[in-house]
JSON list of C-alpha atoms and ligand atoms in Angstrom, two decimals:
[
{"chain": "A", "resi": 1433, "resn": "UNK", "atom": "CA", "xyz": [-99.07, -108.89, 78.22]},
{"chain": "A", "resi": 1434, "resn": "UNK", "atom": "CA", "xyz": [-101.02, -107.77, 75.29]},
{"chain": "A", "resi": 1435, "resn": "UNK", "atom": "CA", "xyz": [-103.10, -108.68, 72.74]},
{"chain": "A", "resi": 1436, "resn": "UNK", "atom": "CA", "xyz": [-101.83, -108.92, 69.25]},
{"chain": "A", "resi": 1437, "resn": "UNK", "atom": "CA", "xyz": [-102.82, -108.88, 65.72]},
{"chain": "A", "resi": 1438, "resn": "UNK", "atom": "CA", "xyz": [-100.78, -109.30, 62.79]},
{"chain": "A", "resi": 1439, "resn": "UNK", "atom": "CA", "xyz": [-101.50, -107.93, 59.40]},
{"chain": "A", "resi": 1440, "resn": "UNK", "atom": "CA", "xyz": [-99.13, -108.56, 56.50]},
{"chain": "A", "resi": 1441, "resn": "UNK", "atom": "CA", "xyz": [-99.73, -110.33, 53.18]},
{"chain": "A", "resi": 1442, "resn": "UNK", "atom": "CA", "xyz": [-99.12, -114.23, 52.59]},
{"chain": "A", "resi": 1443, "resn": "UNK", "atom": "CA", "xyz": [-95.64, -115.60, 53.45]},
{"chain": "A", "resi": 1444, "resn": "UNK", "atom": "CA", "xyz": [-93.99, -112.61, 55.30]},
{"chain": "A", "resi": 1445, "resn": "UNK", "atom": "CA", "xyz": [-93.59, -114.65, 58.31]},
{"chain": "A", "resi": 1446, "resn": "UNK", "atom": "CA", "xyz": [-96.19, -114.07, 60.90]},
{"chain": "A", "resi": 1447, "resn": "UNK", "atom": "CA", "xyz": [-96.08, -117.16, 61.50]},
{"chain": "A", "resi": 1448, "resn": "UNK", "atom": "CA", "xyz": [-92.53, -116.99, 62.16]},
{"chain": "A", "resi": 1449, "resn": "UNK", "atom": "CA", "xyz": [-92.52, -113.95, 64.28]},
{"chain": "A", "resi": 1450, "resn": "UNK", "atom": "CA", "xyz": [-95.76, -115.28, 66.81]},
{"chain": "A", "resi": 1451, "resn": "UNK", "atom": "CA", "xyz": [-94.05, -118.56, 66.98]},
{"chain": "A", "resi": 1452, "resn": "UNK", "atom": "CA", "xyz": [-90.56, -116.82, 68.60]},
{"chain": "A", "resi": 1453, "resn": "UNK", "atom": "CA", "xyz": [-92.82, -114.40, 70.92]},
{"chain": "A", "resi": 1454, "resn": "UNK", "atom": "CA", "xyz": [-94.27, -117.67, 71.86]},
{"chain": "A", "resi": 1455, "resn": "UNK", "atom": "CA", "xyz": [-91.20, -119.46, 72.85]},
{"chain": "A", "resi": 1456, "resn": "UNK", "atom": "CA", "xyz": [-89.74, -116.31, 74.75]},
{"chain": "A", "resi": 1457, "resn": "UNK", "atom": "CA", "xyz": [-92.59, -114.68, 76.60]},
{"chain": "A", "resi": 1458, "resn": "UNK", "atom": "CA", "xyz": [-95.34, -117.26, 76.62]},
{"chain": "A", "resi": 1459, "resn": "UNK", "atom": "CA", "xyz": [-97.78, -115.46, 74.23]},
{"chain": "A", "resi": 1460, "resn": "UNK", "atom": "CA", "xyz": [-100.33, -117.87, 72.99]},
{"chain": "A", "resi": 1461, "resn": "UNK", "atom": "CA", "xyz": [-100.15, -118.45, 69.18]},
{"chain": "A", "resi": 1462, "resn": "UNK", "atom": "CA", "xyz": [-104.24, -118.60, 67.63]},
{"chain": "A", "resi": 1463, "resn": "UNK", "atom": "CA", "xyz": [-103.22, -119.14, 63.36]},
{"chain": "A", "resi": 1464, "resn": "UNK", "atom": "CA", "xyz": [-106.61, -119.34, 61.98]},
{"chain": "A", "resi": 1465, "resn": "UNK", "atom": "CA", "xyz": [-104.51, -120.98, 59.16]},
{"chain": "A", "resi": 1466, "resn": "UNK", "atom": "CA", "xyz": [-103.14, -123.77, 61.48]},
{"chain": "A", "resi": 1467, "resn": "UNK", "atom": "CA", "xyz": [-106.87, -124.70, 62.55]},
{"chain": "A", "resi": 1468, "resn": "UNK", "atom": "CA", "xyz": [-108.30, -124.56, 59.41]},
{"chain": "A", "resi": 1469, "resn": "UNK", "atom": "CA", "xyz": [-105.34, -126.94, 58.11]},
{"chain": "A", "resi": 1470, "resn": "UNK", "atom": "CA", "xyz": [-105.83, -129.20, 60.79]},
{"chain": "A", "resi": 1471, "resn": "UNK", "atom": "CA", "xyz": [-109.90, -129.39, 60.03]},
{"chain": "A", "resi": 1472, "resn": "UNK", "atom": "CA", "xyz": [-108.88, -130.34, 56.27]},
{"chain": "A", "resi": 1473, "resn": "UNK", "atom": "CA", "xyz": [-106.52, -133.37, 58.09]},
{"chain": "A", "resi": 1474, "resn": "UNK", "atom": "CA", "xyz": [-109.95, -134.40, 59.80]},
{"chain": "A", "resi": 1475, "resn": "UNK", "atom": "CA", "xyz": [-110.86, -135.57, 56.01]},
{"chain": "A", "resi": 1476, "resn": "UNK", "atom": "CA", "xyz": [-115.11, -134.85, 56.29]},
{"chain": "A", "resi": 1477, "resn": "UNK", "atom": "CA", "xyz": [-116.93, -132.93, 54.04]},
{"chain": "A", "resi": 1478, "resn": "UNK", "atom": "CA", "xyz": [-116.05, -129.83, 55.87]},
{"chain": "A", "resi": 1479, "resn": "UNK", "atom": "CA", "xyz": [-112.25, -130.53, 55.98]},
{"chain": "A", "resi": 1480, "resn": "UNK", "atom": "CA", "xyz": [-112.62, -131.14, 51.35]},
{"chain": "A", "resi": 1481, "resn": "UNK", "atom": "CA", "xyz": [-114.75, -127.89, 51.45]},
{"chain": "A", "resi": 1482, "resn": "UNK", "atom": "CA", "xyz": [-112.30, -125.95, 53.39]},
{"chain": "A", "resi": 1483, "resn": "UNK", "atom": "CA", "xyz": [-108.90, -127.15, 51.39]},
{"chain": "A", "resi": 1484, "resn": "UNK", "atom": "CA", "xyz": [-110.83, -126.46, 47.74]},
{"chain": "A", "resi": 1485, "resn": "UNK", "atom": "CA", "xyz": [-111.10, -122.80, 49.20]},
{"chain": "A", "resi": 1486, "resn": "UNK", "atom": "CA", "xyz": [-107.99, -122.87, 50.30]},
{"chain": "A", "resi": 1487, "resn": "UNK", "atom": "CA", "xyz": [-106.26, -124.28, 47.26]},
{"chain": "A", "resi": 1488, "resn": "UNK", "atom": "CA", "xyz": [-107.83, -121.34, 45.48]},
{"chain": "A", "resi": 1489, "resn": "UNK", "atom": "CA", "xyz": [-106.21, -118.71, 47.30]},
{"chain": "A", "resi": 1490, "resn": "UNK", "atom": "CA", "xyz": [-109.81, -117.40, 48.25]},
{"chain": "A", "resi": 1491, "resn": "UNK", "atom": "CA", "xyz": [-111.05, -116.50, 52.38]},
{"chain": "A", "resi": 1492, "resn": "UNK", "atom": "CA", "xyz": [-113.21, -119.11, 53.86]},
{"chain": "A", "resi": 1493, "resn": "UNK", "atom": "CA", "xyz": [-116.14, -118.34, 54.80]},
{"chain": "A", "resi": 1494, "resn": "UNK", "atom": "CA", "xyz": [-116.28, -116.02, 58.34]},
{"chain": "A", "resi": 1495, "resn": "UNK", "atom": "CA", "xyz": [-118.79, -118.36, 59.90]},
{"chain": "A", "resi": 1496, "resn": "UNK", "atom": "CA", "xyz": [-116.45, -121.44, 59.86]},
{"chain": "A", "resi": 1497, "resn": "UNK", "atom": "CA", "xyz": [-113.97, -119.07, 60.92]},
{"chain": "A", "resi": 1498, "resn": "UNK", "atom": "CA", "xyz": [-115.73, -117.80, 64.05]},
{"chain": "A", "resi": 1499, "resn": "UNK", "atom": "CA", "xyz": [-117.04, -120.89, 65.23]},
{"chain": "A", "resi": 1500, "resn": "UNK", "atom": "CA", "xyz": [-113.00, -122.08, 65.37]},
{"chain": "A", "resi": 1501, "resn": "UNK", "atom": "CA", "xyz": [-112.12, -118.82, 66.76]},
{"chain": "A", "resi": 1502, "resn": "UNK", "atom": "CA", "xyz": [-114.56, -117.89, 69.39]},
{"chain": "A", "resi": 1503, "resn": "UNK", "atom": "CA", "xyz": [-114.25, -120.82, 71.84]},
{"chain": "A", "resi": 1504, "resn": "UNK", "atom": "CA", "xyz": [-110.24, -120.42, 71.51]},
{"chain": "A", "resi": 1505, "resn": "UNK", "atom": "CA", "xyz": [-110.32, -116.52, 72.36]},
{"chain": "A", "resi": 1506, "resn": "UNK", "atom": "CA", "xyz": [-112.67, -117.31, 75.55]},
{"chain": "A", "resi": 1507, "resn": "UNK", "atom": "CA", "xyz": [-109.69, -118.92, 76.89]},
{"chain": "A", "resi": 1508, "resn": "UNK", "atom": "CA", "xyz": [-106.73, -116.90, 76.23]},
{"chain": "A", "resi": 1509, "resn": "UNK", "atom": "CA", "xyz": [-105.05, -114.27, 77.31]},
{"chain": "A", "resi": 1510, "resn": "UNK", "atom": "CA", "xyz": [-102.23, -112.97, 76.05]},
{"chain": "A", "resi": 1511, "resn": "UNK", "atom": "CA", "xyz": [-102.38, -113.89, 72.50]},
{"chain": "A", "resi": 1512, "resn": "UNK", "atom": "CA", "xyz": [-100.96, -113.38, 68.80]},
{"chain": "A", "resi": 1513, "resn": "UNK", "atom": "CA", "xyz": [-103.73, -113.71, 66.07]},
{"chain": "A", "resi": 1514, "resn": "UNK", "atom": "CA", "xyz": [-101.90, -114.97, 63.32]},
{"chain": "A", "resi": 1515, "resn": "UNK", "atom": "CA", "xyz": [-104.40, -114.65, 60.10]},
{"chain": "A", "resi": 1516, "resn": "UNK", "atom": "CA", "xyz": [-107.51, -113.14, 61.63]},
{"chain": "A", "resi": 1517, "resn": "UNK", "atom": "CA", "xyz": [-109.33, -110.39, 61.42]},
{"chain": "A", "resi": 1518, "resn": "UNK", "atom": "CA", "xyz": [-108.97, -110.77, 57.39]},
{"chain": "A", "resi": 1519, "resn": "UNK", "atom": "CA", "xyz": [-111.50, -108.28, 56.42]},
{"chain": "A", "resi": 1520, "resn": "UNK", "atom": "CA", "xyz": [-113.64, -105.84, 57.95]},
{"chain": "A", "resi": 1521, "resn": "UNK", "atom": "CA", "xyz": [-116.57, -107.84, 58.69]},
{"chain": "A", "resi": 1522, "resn": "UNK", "atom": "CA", "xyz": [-114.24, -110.33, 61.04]},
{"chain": "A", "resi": 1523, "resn": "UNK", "atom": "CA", "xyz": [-112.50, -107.11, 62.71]},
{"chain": "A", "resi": 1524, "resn": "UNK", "atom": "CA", "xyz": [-116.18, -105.88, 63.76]},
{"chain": "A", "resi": 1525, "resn": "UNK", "atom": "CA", "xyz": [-117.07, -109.62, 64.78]},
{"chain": "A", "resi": 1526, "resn": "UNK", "atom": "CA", "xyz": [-113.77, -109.60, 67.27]},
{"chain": "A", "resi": 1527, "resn": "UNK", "atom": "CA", "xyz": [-114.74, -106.42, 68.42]},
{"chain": "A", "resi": 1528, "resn": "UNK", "atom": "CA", "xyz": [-118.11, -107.61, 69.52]},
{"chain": "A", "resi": 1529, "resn": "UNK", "atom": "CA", "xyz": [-116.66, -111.15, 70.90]},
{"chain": "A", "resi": 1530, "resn": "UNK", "atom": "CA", "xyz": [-114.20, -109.15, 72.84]},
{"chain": "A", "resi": 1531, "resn": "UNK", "atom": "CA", "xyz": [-116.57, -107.53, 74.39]},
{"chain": "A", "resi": 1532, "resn": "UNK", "atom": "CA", "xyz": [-119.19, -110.53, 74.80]},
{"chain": "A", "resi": 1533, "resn": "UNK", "atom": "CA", "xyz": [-115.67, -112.27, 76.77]},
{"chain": "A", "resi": 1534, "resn": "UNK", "atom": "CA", "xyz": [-114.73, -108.99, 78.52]},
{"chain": "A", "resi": 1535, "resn": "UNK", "atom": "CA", "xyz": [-111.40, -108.81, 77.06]},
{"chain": "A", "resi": 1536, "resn": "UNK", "atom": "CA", "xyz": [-108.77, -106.43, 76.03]},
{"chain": "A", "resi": 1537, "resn": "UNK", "atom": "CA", "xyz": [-108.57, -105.69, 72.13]},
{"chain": "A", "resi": 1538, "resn": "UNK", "atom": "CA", "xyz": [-105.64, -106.54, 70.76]},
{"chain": "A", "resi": 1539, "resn": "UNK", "atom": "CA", "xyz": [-103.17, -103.89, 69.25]},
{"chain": "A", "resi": 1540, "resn": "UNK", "atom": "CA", "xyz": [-102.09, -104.84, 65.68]},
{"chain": "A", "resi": 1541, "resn": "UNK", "atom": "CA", "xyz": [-98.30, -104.84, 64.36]},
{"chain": "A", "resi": 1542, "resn": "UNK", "atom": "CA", "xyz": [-98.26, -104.98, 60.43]},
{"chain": "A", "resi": 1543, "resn": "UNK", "atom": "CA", "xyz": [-95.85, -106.46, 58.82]},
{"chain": "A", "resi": 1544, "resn": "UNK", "atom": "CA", "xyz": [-94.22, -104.50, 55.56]},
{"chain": "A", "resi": 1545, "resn": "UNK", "atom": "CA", "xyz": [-92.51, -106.06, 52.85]},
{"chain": "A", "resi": 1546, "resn": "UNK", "atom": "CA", "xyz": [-91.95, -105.74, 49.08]},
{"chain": "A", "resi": 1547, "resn": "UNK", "atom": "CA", "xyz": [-93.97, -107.86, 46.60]},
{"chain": "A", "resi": 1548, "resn": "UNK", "atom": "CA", "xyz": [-90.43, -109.57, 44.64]},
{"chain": "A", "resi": 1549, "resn": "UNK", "atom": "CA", "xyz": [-89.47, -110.67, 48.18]},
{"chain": "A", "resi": 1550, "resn": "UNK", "atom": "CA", "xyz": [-92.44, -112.36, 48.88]},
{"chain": "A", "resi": 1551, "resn": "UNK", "atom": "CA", "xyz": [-92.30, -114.12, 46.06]},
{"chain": "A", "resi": 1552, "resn": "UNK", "atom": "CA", "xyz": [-89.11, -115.77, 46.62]},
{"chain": "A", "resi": 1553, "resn": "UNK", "atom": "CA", "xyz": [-89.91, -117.02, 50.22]},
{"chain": "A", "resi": 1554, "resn": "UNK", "atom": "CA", "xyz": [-93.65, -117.90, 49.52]},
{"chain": "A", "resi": 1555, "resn": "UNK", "atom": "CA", "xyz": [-92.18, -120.58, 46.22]},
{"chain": "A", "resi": 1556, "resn": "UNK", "atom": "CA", "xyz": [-89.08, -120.75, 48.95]},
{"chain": "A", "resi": 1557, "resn": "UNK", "atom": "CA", "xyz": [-91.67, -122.10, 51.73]},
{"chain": "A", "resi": 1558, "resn": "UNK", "atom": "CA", "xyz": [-91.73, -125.66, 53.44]},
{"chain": "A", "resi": 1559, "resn": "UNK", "atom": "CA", "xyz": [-94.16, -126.12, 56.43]},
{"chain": "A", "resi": 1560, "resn": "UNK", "atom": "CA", "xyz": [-94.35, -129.44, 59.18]},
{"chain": "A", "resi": 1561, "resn": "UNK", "atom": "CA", "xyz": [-97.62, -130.81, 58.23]},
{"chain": "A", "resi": 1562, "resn": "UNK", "atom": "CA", "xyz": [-97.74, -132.12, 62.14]},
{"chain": "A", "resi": 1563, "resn": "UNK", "atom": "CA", "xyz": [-96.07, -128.91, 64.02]},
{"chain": "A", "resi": 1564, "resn": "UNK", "atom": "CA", "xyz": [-96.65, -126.55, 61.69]},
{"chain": "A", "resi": 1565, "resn": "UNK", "atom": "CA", "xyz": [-93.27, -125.01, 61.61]},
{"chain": "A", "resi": 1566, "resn": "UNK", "atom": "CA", "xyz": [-92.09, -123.30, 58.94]},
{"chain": "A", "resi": 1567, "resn": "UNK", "atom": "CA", "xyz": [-89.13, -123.80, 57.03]},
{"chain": "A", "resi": 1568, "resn": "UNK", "atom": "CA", "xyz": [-87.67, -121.56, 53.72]},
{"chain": "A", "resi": 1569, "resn": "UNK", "atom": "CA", "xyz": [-85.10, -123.79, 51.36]},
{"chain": "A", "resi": 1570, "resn": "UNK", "atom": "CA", "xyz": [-83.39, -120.44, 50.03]},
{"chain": "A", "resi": 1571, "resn": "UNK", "atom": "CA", "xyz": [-82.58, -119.21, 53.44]},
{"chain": "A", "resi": 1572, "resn": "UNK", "atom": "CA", "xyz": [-79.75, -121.36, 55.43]},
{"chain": "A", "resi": 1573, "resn": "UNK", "atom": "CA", "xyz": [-81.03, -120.16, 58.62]},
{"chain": "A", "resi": 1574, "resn": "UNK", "atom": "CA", "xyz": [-84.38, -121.58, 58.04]},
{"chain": "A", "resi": 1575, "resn": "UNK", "atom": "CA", "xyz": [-83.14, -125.21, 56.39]},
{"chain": "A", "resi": 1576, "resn": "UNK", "atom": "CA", "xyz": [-84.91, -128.00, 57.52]},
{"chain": "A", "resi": 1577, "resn": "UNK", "atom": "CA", "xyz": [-82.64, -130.84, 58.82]},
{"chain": "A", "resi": 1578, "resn": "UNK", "atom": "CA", "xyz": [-80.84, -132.90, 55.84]},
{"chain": "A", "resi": 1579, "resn": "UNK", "atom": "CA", "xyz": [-83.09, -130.15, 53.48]},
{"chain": "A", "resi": 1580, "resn": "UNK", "atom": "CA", "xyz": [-86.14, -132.29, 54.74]},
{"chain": "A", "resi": 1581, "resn": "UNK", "atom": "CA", "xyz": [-87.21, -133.29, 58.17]},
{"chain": "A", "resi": 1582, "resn": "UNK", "atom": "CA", "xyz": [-88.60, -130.61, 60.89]},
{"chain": "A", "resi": 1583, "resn": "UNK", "atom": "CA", "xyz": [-86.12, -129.66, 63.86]},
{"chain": "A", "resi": 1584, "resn": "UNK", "atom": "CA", "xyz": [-88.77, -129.81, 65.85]},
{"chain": "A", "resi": 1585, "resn": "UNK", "atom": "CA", "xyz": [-90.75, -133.52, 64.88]},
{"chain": "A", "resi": 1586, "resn": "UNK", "atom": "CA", "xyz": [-88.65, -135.00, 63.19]},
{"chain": "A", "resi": 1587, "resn": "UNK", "atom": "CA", "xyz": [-91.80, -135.16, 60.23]},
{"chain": "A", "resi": 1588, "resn": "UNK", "atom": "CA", "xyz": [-91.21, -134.69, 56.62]},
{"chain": "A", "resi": 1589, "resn": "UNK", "atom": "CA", "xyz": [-91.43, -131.09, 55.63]},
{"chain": "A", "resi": 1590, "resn": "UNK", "atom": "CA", "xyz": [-94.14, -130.06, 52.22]},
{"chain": "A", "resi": 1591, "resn": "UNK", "atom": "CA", "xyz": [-94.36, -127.54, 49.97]},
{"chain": "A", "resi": 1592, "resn": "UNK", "atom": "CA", "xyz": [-98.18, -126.02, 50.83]},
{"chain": "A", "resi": 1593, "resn": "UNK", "atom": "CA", "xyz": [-100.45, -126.15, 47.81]},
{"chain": "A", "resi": 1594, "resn": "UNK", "atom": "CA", "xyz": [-101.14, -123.01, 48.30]},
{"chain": "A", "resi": 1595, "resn": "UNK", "atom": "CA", "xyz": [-97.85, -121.53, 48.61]},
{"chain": "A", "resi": 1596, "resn": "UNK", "atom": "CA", "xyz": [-97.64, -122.66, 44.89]},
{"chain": "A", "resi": 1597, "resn": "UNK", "atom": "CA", "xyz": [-96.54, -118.92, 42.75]},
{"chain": "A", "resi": 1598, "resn": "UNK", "atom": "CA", "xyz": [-99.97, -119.30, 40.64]},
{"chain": "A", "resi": 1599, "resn": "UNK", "atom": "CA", "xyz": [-102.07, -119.80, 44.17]},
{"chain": "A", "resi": 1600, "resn": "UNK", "atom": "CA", "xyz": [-99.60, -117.08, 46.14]},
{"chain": "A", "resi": 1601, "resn": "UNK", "atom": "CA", "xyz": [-101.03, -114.93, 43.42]},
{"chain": "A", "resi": 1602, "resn": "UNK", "atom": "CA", "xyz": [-104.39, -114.98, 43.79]},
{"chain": "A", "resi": 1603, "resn": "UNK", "atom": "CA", "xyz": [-103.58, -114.64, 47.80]},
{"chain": "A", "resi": 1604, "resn": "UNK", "atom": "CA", "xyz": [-102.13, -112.07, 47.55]},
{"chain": "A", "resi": 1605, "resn": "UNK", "atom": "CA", "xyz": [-104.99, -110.29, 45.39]},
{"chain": "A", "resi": 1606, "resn": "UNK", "atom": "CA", "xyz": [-107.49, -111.26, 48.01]},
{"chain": "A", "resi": 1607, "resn": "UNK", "atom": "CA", "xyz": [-104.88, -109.45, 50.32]},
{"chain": "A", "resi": 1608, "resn": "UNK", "atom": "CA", "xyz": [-104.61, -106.24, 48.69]},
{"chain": "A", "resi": 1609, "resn": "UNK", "atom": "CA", "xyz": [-108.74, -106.36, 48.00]},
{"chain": "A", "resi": 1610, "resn": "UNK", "atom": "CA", "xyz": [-109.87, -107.53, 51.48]},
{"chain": "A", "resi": 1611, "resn": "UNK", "atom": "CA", "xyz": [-107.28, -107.44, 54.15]},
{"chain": "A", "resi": 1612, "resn": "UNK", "atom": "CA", "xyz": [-105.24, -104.32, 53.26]},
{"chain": "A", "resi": 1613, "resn": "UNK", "atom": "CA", "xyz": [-108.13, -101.87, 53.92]},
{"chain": "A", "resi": 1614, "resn": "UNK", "atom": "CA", "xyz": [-108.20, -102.56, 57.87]},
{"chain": "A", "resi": 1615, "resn": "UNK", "atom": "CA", "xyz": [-104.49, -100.66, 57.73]},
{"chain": "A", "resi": 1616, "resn": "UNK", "atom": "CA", "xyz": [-106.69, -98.00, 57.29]},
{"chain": "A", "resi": 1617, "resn": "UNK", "atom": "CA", "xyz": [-109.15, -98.80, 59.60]},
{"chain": "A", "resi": 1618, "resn": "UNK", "atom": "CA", "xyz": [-107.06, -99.78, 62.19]},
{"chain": "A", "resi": 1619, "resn": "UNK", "atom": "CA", "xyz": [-104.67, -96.48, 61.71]},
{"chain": "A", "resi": 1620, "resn": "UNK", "atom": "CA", "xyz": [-107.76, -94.72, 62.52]},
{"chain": "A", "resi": 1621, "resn": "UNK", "atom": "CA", "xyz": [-108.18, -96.47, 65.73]},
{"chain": "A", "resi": 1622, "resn": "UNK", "atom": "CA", "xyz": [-105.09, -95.06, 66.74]},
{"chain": "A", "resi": 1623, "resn": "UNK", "atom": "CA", "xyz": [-104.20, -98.70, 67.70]},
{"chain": "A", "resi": 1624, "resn": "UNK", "atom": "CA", "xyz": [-101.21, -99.79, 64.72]},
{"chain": "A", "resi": 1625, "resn": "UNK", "atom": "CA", "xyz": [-97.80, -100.02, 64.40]},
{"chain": "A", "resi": 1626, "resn": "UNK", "atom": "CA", "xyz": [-95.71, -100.62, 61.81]},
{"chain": "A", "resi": 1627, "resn": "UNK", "atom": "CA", "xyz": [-92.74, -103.06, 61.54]},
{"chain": "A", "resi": 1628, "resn": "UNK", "atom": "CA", "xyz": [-89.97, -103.68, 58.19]},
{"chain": "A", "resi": 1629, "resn": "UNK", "atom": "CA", "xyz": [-90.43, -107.43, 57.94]},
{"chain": "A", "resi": 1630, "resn": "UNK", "atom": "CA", "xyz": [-88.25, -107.48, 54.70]},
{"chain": "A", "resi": 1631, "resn": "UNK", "atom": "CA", "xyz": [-85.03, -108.50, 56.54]},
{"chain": "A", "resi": 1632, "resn": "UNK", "atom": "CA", "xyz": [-84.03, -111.56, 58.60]},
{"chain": "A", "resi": 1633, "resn": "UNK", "atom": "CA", "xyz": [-86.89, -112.76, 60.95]},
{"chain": "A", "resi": 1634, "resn": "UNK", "atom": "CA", "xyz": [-84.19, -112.00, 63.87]},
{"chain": "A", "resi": 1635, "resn": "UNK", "atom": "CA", "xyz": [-84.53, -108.39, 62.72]},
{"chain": "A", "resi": 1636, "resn": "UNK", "atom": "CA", "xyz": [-88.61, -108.60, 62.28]},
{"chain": "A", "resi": 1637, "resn": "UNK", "atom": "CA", "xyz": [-88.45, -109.77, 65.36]},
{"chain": "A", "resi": 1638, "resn": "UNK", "atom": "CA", "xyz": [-86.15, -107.01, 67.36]},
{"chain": "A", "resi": 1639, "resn": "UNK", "atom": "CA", "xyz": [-88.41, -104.47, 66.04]},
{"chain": "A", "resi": 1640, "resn": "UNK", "atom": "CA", "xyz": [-91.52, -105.99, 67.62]},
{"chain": "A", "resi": 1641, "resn": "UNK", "atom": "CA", "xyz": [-89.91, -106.14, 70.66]},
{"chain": "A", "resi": 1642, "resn": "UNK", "atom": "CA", "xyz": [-89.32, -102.51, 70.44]},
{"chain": "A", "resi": 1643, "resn": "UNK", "atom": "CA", "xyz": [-92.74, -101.94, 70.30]},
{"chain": "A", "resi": 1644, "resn": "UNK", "atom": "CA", "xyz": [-94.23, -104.14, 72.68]},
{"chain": "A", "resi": 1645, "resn": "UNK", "atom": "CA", "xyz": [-90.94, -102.46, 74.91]},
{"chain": "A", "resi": 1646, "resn": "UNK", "atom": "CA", "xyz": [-89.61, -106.09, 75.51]},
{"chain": "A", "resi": 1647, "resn": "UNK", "atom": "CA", "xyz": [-86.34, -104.71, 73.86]},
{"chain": "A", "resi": 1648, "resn": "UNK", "atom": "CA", "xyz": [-83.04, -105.09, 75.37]},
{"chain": "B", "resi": 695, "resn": "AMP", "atom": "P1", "xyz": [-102.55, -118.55, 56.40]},
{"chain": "B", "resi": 695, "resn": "AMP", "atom": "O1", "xyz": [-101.94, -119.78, 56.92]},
{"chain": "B", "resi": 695, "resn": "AMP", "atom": "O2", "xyz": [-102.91, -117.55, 57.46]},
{"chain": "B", "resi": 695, "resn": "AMP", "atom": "O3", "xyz": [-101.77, -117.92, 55.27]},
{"chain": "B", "resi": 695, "resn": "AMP", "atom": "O4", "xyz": [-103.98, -118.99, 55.76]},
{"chain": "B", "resi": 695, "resn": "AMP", "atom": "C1", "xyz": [-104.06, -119.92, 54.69]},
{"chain": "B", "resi": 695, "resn": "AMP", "atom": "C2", "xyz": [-105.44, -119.85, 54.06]},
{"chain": "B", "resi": 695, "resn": "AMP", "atom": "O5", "xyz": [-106.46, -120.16, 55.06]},
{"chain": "B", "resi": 695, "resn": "AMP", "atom": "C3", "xyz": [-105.86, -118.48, 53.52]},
{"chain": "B", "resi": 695, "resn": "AMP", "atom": "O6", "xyz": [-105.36, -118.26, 52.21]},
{"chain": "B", "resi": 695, "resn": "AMP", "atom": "C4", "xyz": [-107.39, -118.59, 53.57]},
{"chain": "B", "resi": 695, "resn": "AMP", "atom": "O7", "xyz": [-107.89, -119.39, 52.53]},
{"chain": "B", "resi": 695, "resn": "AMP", "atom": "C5", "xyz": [-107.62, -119.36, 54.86]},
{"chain": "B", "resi": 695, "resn": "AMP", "atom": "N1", "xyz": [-107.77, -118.46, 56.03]},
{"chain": "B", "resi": 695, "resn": "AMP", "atom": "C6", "xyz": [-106.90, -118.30, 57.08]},
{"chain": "B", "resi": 695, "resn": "AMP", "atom": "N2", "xyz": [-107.36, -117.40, 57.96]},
{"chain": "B", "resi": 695, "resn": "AMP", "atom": "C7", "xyz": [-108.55, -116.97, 57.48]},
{"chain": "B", "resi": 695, "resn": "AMP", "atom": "C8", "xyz": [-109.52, -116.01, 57.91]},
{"chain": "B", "resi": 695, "resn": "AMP", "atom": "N3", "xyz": [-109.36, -115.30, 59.05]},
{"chain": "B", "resi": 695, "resn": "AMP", "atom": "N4", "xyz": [-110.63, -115.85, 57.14]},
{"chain": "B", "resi": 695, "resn": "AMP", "atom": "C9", "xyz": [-110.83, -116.53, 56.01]},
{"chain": "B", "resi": 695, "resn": "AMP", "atom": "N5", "xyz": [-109.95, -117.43, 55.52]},
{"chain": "B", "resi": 695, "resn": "AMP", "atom": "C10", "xyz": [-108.81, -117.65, 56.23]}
]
């Protein structure tokens, strides 16, 4: 199986995607989101430092996210890296873990979708604080049950801080500034694929599969 990395701007639905290849062909799902959310549940200084950053629609800084990363990527195979690299300087760092772990690099799928769109399922957006599942209150196949609880937990679904439209804003700035370029640099590596994530995720999805030639 390999190695994955998504690109694509806040609230397209990596999550979405990595959590279905998950469920159907065991990939394991490393959301640098997901672990920096659950150090801000920890409640230390670290945990206030990290949600002020994140509040502001800003990156945290690459050394908090290596030290999360690197011990996770030592024991995986097989895995989707939902959030990371977000800028050059963390592509060259997985290069050079990769090859400190004698790994495979990961080929990268990004994800393509207008900015209106976005917009509508970032504001649209409920996430499980405990599972992390996502849920979108404008799409019925995505409701969470009674337009509240997760399918999954059973826990009460929020709406993210930063999924706010003035924070989703700034995000997706610090997208088009900082994460867009490795399209580029990735293209060059002759390593990327492209995949129209502006229509249902059962769609995104079939056109990943196509890719990684899981198709049917
Ligand atoms: P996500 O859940 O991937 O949309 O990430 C939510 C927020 O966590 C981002 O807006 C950043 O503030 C932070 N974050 C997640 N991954 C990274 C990363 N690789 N580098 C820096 N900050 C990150």
């Amino acid at each position: 199986m390999k190695n994955l990395i998504l690109i694509a701007p806040p609230a397209t639905g990596k999550g979405t995607l990595a959590k279905a290849l998950k469920e159907r062909y065991g990939y394991i799902h490393i959301s640098t989101g997901d672990m920096l959310r659950e150090s801000v549940a920890k409640g230390d200084e670290l945990g206030q430092k990290i949600s002020d950053i994140m509040k502001s629609g800003a990156l945290v800084p690459d050394e908090i996210i290596y030290e999360l990363l690197e011990a996770k990527l030592q024991s995986s195979d097989g895995y989707i890296l939902d959030g990371f690299p977000r800028n050059l300087e963390q592509a060259k760092k997985y290069e050079e873990i990769v090859a400190n772990i004698g790994g495979e690099e990961a080929i990268v799928l990004v994800l393509d979708i207008d900015k209106e769109k976005l917009k509508t399922r970032c504001t649209g957006r409920r996430s499980c604080p405990k599972c992390g599942r996502i849920y979108n209150i404008y799409n019925p196949e995505m409701n969470p049950k009674d337009d509240k609880y997760c399918l999954d937990c059973g826990s009460e679904v929020i709406w993210r801080e930063d999924d706010k439209i003035e924070t989703f804003e700034k995000r997706y700035s610090t997208y088009l500034e900082l994460t867009e370029p490795l399209i580029e640099y990735y293209s060059n590596k002759g390593n990327l694929y492209r995949i129209n994530a502006g229509g249902t995720s059962g769609e995104t999805l079939n056109e990943a599969l196509k890719i990684l030639g899981l198709g049917e």
